[in-house]
Every structure is written in C-alpha cells, then in structure tokens.
mmCIF file of C-alpha atoms and ligand atoms in Angstrom:
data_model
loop_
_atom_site.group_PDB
_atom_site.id
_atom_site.type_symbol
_atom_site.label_atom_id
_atom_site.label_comp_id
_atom_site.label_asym_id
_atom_site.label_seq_id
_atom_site.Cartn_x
_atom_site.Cartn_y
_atom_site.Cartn_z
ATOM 1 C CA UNK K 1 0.000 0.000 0.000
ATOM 2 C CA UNK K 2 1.141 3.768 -0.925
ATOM 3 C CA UNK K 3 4.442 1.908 -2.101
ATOM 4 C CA UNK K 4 6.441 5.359 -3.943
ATOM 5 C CA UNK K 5 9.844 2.876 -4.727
ATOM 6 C CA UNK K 6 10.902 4.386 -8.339
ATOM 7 C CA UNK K 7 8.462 8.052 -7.683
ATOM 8 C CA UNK K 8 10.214 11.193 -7.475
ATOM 9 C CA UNK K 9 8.510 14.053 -5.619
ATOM 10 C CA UNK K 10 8.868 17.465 -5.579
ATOM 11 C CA UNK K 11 7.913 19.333 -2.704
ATOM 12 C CA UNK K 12 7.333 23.197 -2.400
ATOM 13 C CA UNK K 13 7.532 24.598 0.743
ATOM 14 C CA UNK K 14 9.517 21.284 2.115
ATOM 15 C CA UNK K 15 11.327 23.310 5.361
ATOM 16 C CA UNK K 16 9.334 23.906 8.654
ATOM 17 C CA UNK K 17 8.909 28.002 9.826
ATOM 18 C CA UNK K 18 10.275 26.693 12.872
ATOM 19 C CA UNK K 19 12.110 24.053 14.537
ATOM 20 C CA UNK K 20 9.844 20.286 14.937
ATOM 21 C CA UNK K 21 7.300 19.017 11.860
ATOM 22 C CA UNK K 22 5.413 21.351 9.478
ATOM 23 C CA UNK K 23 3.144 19.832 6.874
ATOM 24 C CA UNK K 24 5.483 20.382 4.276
ATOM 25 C CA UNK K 25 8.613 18.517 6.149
ATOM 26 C CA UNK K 26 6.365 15.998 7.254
ATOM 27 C CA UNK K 27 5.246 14.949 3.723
ATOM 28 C CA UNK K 28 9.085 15.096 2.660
ATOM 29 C CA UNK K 29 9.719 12.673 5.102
ATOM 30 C CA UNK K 30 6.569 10.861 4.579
ATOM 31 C CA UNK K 31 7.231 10.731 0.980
ATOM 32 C CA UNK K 32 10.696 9.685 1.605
ATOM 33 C CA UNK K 33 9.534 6.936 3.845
ATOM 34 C CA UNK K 34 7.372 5.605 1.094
ATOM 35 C CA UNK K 35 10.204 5.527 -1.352
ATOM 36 C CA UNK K 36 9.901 8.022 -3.269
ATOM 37 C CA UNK K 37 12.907 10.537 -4.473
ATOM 38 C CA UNK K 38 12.273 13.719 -2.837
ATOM 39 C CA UNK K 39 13.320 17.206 -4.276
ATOM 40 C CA UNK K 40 12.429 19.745 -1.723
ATOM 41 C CA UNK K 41 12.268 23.625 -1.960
ATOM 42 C CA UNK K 42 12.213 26.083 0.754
ATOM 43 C CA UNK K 43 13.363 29.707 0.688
ATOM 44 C CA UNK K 44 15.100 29.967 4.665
ATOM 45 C CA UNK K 45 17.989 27.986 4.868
ATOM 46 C CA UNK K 46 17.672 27.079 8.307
ATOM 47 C CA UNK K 47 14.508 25.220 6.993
ATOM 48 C CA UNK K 48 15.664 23.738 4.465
ATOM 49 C CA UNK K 49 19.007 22.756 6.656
ATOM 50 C CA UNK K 50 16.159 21.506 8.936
ATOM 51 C CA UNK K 51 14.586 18.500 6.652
ATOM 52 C CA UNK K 52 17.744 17.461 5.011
ATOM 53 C CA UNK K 53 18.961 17.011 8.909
ATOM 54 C CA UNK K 54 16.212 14.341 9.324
ATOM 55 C CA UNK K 55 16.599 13.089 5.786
ATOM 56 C CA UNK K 56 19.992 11.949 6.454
ATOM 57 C CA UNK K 57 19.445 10.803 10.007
ATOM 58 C CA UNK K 58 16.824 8.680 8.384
ATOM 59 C CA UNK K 59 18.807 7.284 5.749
ATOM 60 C CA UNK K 60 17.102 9.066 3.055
ATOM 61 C CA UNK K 61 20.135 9.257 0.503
ATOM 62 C CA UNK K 62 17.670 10.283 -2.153
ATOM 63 C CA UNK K 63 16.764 13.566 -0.990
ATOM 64 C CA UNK K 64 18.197 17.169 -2.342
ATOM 65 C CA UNK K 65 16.682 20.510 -0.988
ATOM 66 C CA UNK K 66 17.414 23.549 -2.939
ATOM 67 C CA UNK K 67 16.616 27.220 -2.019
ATOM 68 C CA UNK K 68 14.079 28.774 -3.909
ATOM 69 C CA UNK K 69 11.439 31.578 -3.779
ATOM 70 C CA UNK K 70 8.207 29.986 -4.868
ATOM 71 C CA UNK K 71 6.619 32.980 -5.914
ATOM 72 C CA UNK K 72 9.494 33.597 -8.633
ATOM 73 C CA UNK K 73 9.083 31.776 -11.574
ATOM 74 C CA UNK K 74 12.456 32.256 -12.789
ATOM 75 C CA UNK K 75 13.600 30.469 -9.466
ATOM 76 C CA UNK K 76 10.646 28.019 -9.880
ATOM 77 C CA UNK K 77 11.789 26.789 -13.113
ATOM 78 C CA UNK K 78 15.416 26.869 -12.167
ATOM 79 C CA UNK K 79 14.936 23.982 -9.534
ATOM 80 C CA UNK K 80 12.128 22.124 -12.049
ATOM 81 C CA UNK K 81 14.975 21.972 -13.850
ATOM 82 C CA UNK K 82 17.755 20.886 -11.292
ATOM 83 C CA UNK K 83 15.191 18.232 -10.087
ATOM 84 C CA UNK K 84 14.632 16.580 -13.401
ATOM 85 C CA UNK K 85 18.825 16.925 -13.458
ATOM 86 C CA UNK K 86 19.422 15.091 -10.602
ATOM 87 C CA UNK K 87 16.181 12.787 -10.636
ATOM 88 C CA UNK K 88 15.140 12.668 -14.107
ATOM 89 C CA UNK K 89 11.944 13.415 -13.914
ATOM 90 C CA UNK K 90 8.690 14.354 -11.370
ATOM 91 C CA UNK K 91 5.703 12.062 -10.761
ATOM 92 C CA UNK K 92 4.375 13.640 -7.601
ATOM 93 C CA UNK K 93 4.132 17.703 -7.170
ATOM 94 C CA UNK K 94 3.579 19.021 -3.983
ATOM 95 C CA UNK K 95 2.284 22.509 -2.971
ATOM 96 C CA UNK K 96 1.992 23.150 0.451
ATOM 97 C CA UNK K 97 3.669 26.736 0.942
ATOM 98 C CA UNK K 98 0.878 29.205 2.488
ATOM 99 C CA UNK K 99 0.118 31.214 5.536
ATOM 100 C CA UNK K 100 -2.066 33.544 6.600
ATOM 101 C CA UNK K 101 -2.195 37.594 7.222
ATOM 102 C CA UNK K 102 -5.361 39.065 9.088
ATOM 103 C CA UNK K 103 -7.997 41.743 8.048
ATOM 104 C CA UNK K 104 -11.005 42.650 6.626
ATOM 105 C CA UNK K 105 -11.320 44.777 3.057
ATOM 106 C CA UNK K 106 -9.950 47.521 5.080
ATOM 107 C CA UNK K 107 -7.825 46.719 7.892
ATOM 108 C CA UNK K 108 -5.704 44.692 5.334
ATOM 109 C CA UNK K 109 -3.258 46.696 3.862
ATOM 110 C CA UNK K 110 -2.695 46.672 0.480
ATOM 111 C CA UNK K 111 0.833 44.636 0.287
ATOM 112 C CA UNK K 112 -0.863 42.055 2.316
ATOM 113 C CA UNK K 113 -3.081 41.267 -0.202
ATOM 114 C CA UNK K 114 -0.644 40.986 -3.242
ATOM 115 C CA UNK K 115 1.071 38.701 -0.613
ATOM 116 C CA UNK K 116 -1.465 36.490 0.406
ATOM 117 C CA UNK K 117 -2.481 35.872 -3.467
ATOM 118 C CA UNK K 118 1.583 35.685 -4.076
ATOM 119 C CA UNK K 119 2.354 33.331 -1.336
ATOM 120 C CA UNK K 120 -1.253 30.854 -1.204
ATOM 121 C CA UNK K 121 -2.117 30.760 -5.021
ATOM 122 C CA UNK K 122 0.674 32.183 -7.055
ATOM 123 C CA UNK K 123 3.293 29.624 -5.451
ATOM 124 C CA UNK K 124 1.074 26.609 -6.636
ATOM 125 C CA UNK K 125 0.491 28.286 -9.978
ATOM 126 C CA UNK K 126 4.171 28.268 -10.837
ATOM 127 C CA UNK K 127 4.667 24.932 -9.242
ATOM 128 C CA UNK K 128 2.179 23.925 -12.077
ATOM 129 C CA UNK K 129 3.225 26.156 -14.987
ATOM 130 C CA UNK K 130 6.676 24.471 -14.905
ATOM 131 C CA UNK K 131 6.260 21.041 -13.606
ATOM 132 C CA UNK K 132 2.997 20.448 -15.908
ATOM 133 C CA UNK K 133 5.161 20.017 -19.035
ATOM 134 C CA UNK K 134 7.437 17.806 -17.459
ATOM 135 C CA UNK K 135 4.669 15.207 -16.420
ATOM 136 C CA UNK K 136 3.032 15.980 -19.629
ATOM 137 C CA UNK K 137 5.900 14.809 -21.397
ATOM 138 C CA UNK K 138 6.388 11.350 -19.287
ATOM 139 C CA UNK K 139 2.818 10.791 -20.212
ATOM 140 C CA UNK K 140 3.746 11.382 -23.992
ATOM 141 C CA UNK K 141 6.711 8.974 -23.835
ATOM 142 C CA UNK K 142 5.354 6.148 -21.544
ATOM 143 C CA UNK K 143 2.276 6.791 -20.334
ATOM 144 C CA UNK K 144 2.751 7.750 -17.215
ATOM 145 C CA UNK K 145 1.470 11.430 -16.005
ATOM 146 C CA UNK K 146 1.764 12.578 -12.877
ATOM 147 C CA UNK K 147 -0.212 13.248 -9.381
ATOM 148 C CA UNK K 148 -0.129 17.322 -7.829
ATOM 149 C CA UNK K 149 -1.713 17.460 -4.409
ATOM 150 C CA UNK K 150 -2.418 21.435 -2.903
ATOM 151 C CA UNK K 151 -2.490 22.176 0.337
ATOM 152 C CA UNK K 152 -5.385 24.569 0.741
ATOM 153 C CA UNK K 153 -7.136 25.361 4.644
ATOM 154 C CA UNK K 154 -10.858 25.311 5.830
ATOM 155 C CA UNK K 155 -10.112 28.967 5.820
ATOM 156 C CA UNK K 156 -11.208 29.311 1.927
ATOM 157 C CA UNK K 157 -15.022 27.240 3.762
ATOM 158 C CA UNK K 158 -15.126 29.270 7.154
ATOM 159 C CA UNK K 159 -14.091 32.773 6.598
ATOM 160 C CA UNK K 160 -12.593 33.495 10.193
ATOM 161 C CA UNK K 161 -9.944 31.086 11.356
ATOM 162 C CA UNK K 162 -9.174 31.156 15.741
ATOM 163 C CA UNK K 163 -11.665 34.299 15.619
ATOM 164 C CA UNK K 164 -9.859 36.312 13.376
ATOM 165 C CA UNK K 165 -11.380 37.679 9.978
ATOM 166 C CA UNK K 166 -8.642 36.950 6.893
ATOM 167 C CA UNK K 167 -10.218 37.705 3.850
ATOM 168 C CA UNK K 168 -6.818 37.083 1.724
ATOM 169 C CA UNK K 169 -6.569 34.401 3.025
ATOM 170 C CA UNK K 170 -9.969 33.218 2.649
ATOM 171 C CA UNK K 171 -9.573 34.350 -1.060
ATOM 172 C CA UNK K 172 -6.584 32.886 -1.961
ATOM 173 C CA UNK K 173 -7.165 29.526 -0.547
ATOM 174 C CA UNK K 174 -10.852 29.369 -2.443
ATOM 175 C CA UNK K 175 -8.805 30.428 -5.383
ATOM 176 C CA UNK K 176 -6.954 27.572 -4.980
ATOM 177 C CA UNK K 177 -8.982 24.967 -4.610
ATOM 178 C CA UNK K 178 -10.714 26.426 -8.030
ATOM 179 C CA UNK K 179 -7.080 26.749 -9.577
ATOM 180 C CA UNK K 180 -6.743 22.770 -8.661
ATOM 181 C CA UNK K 181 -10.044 22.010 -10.129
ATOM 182 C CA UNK K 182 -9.888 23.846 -13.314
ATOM 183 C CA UNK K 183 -6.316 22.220 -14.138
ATOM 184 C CA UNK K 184 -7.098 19.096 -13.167
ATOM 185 C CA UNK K 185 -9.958 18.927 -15.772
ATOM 186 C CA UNK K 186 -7.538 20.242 -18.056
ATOM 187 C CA UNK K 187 -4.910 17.756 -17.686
ATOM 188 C CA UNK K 188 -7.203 14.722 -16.590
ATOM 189 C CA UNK K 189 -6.782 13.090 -20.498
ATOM 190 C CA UNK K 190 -3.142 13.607 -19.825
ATOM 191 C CA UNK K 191 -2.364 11.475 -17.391
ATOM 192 C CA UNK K 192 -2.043 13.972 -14.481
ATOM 193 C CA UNK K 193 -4.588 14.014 -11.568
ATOM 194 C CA UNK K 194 -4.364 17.235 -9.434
ATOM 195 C CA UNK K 195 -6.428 17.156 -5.836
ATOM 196 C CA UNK K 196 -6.503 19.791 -2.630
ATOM 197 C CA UNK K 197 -5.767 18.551 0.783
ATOM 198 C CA UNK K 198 -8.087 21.041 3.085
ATOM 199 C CA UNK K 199 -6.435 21.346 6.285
ATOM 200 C CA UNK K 200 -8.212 22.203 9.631
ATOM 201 C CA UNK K 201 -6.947 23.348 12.573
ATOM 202 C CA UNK K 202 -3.391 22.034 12.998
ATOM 203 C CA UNK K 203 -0.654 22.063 16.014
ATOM 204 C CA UNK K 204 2.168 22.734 13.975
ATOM 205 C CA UNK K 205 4.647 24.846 14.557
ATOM 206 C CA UNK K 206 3.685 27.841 12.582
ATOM 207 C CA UNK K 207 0.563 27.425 14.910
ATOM 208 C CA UNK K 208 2.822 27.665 18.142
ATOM 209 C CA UNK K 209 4.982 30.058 17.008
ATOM 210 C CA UNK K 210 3.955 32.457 14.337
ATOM 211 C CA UNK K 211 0.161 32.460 15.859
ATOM 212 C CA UNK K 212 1.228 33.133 19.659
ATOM 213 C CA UNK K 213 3.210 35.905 18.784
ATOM 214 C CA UNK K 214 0.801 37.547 16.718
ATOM 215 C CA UNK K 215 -2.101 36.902 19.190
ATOM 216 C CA UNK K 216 0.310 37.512 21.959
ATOM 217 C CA UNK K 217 -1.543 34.599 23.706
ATOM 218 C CA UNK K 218 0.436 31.434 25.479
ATOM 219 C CA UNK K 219 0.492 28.534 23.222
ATOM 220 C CA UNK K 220 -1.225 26.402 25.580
ATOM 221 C CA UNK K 221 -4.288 28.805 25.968
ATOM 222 C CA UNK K 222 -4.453 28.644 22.137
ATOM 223 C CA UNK K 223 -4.249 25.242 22.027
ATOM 224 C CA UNK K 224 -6.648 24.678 24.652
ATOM 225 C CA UNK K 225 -9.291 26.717 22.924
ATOM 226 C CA UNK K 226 -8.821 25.333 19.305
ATOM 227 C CA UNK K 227 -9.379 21.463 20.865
ATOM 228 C CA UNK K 228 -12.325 22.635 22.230
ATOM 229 C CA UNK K 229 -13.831 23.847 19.181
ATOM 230 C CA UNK K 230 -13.024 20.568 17.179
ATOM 231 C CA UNK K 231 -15.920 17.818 17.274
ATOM 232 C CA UNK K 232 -12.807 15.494 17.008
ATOM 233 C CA UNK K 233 -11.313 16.693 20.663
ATOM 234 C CA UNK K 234 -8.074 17.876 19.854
ATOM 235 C CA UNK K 235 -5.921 19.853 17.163
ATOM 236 C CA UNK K 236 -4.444 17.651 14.249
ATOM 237 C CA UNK K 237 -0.856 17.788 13.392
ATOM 238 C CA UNK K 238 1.513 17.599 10.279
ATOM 239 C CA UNK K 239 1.477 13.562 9.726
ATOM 240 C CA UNK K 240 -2.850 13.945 9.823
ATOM 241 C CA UNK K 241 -2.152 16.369 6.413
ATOM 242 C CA UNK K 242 1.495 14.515 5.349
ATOM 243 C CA UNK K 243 -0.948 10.893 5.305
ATOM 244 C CA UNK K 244 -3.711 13.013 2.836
ATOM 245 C CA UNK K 245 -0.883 13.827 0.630
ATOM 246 C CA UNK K 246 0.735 11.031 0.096
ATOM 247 C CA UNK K 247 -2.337 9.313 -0.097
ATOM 248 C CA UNK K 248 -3.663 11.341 -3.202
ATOM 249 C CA UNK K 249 0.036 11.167 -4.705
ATOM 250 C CA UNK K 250 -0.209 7.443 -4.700
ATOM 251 C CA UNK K 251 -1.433 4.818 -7.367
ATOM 252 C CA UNK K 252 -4.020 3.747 -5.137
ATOM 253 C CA UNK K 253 -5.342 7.690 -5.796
ATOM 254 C CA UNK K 254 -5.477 6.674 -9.533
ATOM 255 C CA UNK K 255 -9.339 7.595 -10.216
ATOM 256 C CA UNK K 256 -9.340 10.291 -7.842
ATOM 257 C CA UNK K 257 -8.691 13.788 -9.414
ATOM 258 C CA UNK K 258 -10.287 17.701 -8.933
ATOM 259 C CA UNK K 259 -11.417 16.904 -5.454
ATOM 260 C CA UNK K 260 -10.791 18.364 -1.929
ATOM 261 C CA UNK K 261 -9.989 16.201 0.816
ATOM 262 C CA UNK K 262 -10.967 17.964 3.991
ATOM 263 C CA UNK K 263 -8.550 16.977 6.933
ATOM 264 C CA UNK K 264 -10.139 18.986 9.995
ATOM 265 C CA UNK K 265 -11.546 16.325 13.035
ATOM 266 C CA UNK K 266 -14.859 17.552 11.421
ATOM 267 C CA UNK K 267 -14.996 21.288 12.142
ATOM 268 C CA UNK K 268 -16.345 22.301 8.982
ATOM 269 C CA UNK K 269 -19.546 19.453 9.560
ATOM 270 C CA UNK K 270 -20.340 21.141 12.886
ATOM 271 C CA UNK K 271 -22.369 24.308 13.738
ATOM 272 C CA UNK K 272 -21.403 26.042 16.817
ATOM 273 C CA UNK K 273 -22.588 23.985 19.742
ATOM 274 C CA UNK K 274 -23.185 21.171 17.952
ATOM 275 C CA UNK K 275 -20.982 19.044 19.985
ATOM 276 C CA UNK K 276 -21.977 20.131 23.332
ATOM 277 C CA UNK K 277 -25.880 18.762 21.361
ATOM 278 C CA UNK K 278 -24.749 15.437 20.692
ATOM 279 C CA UNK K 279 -23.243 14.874 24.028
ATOM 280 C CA UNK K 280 -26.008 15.647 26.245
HETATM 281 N N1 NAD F 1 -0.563 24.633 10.304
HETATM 282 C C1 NAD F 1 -1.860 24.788 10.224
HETATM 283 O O1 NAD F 1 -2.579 24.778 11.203
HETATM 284 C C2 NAD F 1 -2.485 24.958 8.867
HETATM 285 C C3 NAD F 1 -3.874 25.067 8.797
HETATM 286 C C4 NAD F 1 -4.457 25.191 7.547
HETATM 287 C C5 NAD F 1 -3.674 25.202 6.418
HETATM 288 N N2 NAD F 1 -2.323 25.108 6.526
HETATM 289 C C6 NAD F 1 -1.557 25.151 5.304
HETATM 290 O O2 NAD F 1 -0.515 24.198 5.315
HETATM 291 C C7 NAD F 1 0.551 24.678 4.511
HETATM 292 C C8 NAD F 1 1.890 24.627 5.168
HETATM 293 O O3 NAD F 1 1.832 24.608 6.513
HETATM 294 P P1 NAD F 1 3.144 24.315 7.329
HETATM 295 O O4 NAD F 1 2.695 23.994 8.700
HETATM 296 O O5 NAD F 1 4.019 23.341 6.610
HETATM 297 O O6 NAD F 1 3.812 25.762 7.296
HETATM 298 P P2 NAD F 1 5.315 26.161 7.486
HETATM 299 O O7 NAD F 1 5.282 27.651 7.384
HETATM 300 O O8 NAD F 1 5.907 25.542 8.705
HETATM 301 O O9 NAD F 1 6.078 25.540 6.241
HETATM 302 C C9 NAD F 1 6.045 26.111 5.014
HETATM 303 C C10 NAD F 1 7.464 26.296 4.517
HETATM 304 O O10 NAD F 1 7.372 27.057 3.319
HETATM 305 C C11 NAD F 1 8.423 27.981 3.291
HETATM 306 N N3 NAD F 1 8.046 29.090 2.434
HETATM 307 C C12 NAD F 1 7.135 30.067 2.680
HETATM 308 N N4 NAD F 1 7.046 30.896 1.624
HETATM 309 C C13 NAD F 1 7.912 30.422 0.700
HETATM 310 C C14 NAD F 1 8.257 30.828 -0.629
HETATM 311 N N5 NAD F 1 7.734 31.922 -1.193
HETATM 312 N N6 NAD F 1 9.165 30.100 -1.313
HETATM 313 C C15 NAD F 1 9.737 29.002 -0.760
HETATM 314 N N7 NAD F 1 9.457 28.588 0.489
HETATM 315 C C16 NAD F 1 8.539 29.276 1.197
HETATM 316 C C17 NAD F 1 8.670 28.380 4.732
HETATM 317 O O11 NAD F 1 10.008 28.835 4.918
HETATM 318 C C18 NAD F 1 8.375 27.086 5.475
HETATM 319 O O12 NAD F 1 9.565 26.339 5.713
HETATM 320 C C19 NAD F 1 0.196 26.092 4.104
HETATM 321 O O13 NAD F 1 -0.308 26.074 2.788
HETATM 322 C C20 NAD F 1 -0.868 26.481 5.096
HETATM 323 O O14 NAD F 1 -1.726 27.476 4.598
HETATM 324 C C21 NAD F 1 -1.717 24.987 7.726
#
C-alpha cells in the first residue's frame, strides 16, 4: 500500500517556519519513507538545513533541498529543472507553501493582499506552470502522467480562522482549490490528476509560534481553545495532512482527481454547539 519505490517528488515549501514538523517537512519525510525521491524547496535555509537534517538521520540518501522563492518563476523553473537533473523526472508535485495575514477589506493593507495571493495561489500556480510540461511529457513517452496534491485550509469554507477575519486568506485559498479544479480537468486526459488537501486546525509549529506571537496569547491557551472547538477533541498535526498527501500522490489515488480532501476532526460538519448537542 502507498508503495512510492521508483516516484520522485517534488515538494514546495519542504522546510518547517520553525524548529519540529510542518506539513510540508512531514510529507518530505513521509514521501521519503514511502520511497519516493524527494526534491524539496524552501526559501530559509535554516529550513531547508532543517529536513535534510532528518533526511539523512533517516537514511534518506535520495533527498536534495534547494533554495528557492516559490513565488518567482524564474527560481521556480530553475529547480524544475535541477530536479529533473538530478532525478530525471517528477511524478508527484507538492504545494503546500501558504500562511495567513489578518484583516477585513480595510484593515488589510494593500501589500498584504498581493502577498497572500503571491504566497497561497501564485506559489502553486508556478509549481504547475513548470512542472505540468514535465509530467506531460512522461505521459507522452510512456504513459505515465503525474499526481499534484495542494495544500489549501478550511479557511477558503469558514471565513474566520481562531476568531480572526482573513479575507486574503480566505480568497486565496478558495482560489486555490478552483485553480486545482480547473487544471485538473484540463490535464485529466493527460495522465495527471491534481487534488486539494483542506487542512483544519493544525498544532504545527507555525501554529505555536507564528500564531502566539501575533495573538500575543500562550500557546497552551491557544491550544486549549482550538481542541475545544473541534468535534474530534483535539488539534491535528503535520502527519494527519502529510498521510492526505501522500495518499492522493499514490497509485491507489489513480481515479481520484479535482477533489478536496478535507482533513479537519470535522470542524467544517459542525455548527457552533453542535458538539456540546450530541453529548447531552
Ligand atoms: N498549520 C496549520 O494549522 C495549517 C492550517 C491550515 C492550512 N495550513 C496550510 O498548510 C501549509 C503549510 O503549513 P506548514 O505547517 O508546513 O507551514 P510552514 O510555514 O511551517 O512551512 C512552510 C514552509 O514554506 C516555506 N516558504 C514560505 N514561503 C515560501 C516561498 N515563497 N518560497 C519558498 N518557500 C517558502 C517556509 O520557509 C516554510 O519552511 C500552508 O499552505 C498552510 O496554509 C496549515
């Protein structure tokens, strides 16, 4: 099952933002695990310097992580290219860079917005635009296409994500899921299947970290309050989304393609109170 031996993956976004397991180093690893080759991308260093730590206390001799800012596509295409150099070519494309800035139409400024569409839609765009062809091509020669997962969040269902309003974020992760839709109907006579991994509430460390400072609230009182909220009783982490991925990267995926796979202990099912309901 979910056997990758002879797959080569290419993973955007494949660091952590800080130190322990992201959902983008935990489906490197994953990925890894399952056999595949595993090109990663990340543009911090100490991210990057991160994964390929665990790669090689792993044993994972088939890994290479390059530096790269998704949201250029001159850099994009640059380590396509160096992946297909050192691999030969890319069955599995992963796009899991994203993050959220707060505000409403006019609290957010301006910059944030180009960001948010730069950093949640564009990155997965150009992950496409230049690994497309690539797949396109192995289909051509020997009929074998390729699988692209995105990593999208129940932010582009629920509009306000731990209380806060994000409308870019919203926006850009809707726009995402469409973006995987519309290309996967595109490319579905190709060979390529392309699917969205919607991803709830998460104790990651870009929850811990990044959130808490913002919020300026302990990480345990955030935590606290986002189990409580979650029909399934606690937070998921990065091997809940990494096990989605690598499940719609794999063969046994085959007739799955333009879907969402919702990975959120059922928040998005449940109307406020709706737990405290079914428990009485
Ligand atoms: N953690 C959660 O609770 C949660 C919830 C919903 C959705 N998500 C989604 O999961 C995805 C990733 O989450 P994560 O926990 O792995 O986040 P993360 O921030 O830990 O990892 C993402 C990695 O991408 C890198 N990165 C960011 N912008 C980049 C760019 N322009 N070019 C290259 N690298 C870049 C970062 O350096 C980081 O190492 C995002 O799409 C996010 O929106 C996360």
């Amino acid at each position: 099952m979910l056997d990758l031996t002879g797959k080569v993956a290419f993973v955007a976004g494949a660091g952590s933002v800080a130190e322990g397991w992201g959902n983008g180093r935990a489906t490197a690893v994953l990925l890894a695990r399952q056999g595949a080759r595993v090109f990663g991308t990340d543009y911090s260093d100490e991210a990057l310097a991160g994964t390929s730590a665990i790669m090689e206390q792993e044993g994972h001799r088939n890994w290479a992580g390059r530096k790269a800012d998704m949201t250029s596509t001159e850099q994009v295409k640059q380590a396509v290219d160096a992946c297909v150099q050192r691999f030969g070519r890319i069955d599995i494309l992963v796009n899991n860079i994203g993050g959220s800035a707060p505000g409403d139409p006019v609290s957010l400024s301006v910059e944030d917005w180009d960001n948010q569409m730069d950093r949640n839609l564009k990155t997965a765009f150009l992950g496409c635009k230049h690994v497309l062809p690539v797949m396109e091509e192995q289909f051509r020669t020997e009929g074998k296409g390729g699988a692209i997962v995105n990593v999208s969040s129940i932010g582009s269902m629920t509009f306000q994500v731990g209380g806060r309003v994000h409308v870019g974020y919203a926006a850009s992760k809707a726009g995402l899921e469409a973006f995987s839709r519309a290309t996967a109907i595109a490319y579905v006579r190709k060979g390529i299947r392309v699917n969205t991994v919607v991803v709830g509430m998460m104790q990651t460390p870009l929850v811990t970290h990044r959130l808490t400072k913002q919020l300026g609230a302990g990480a345990e009182d955030l935590v606290a309050k986002r189990n409580a909220v979650i029909p399934i009783g606690r937070m998921g982490d990065a091997w809940d989304v990494a096990n989605a991925v690598v499940f719609l990267a794999s063969d046994e995926a085959g007739y799955i393609t333009a879907t969402q796979l919702v990975v959120d202990g059922g928040v998005t099912a449940a109307r406020p109170g709706a737990i405290e309901a079914a428990s009485a």
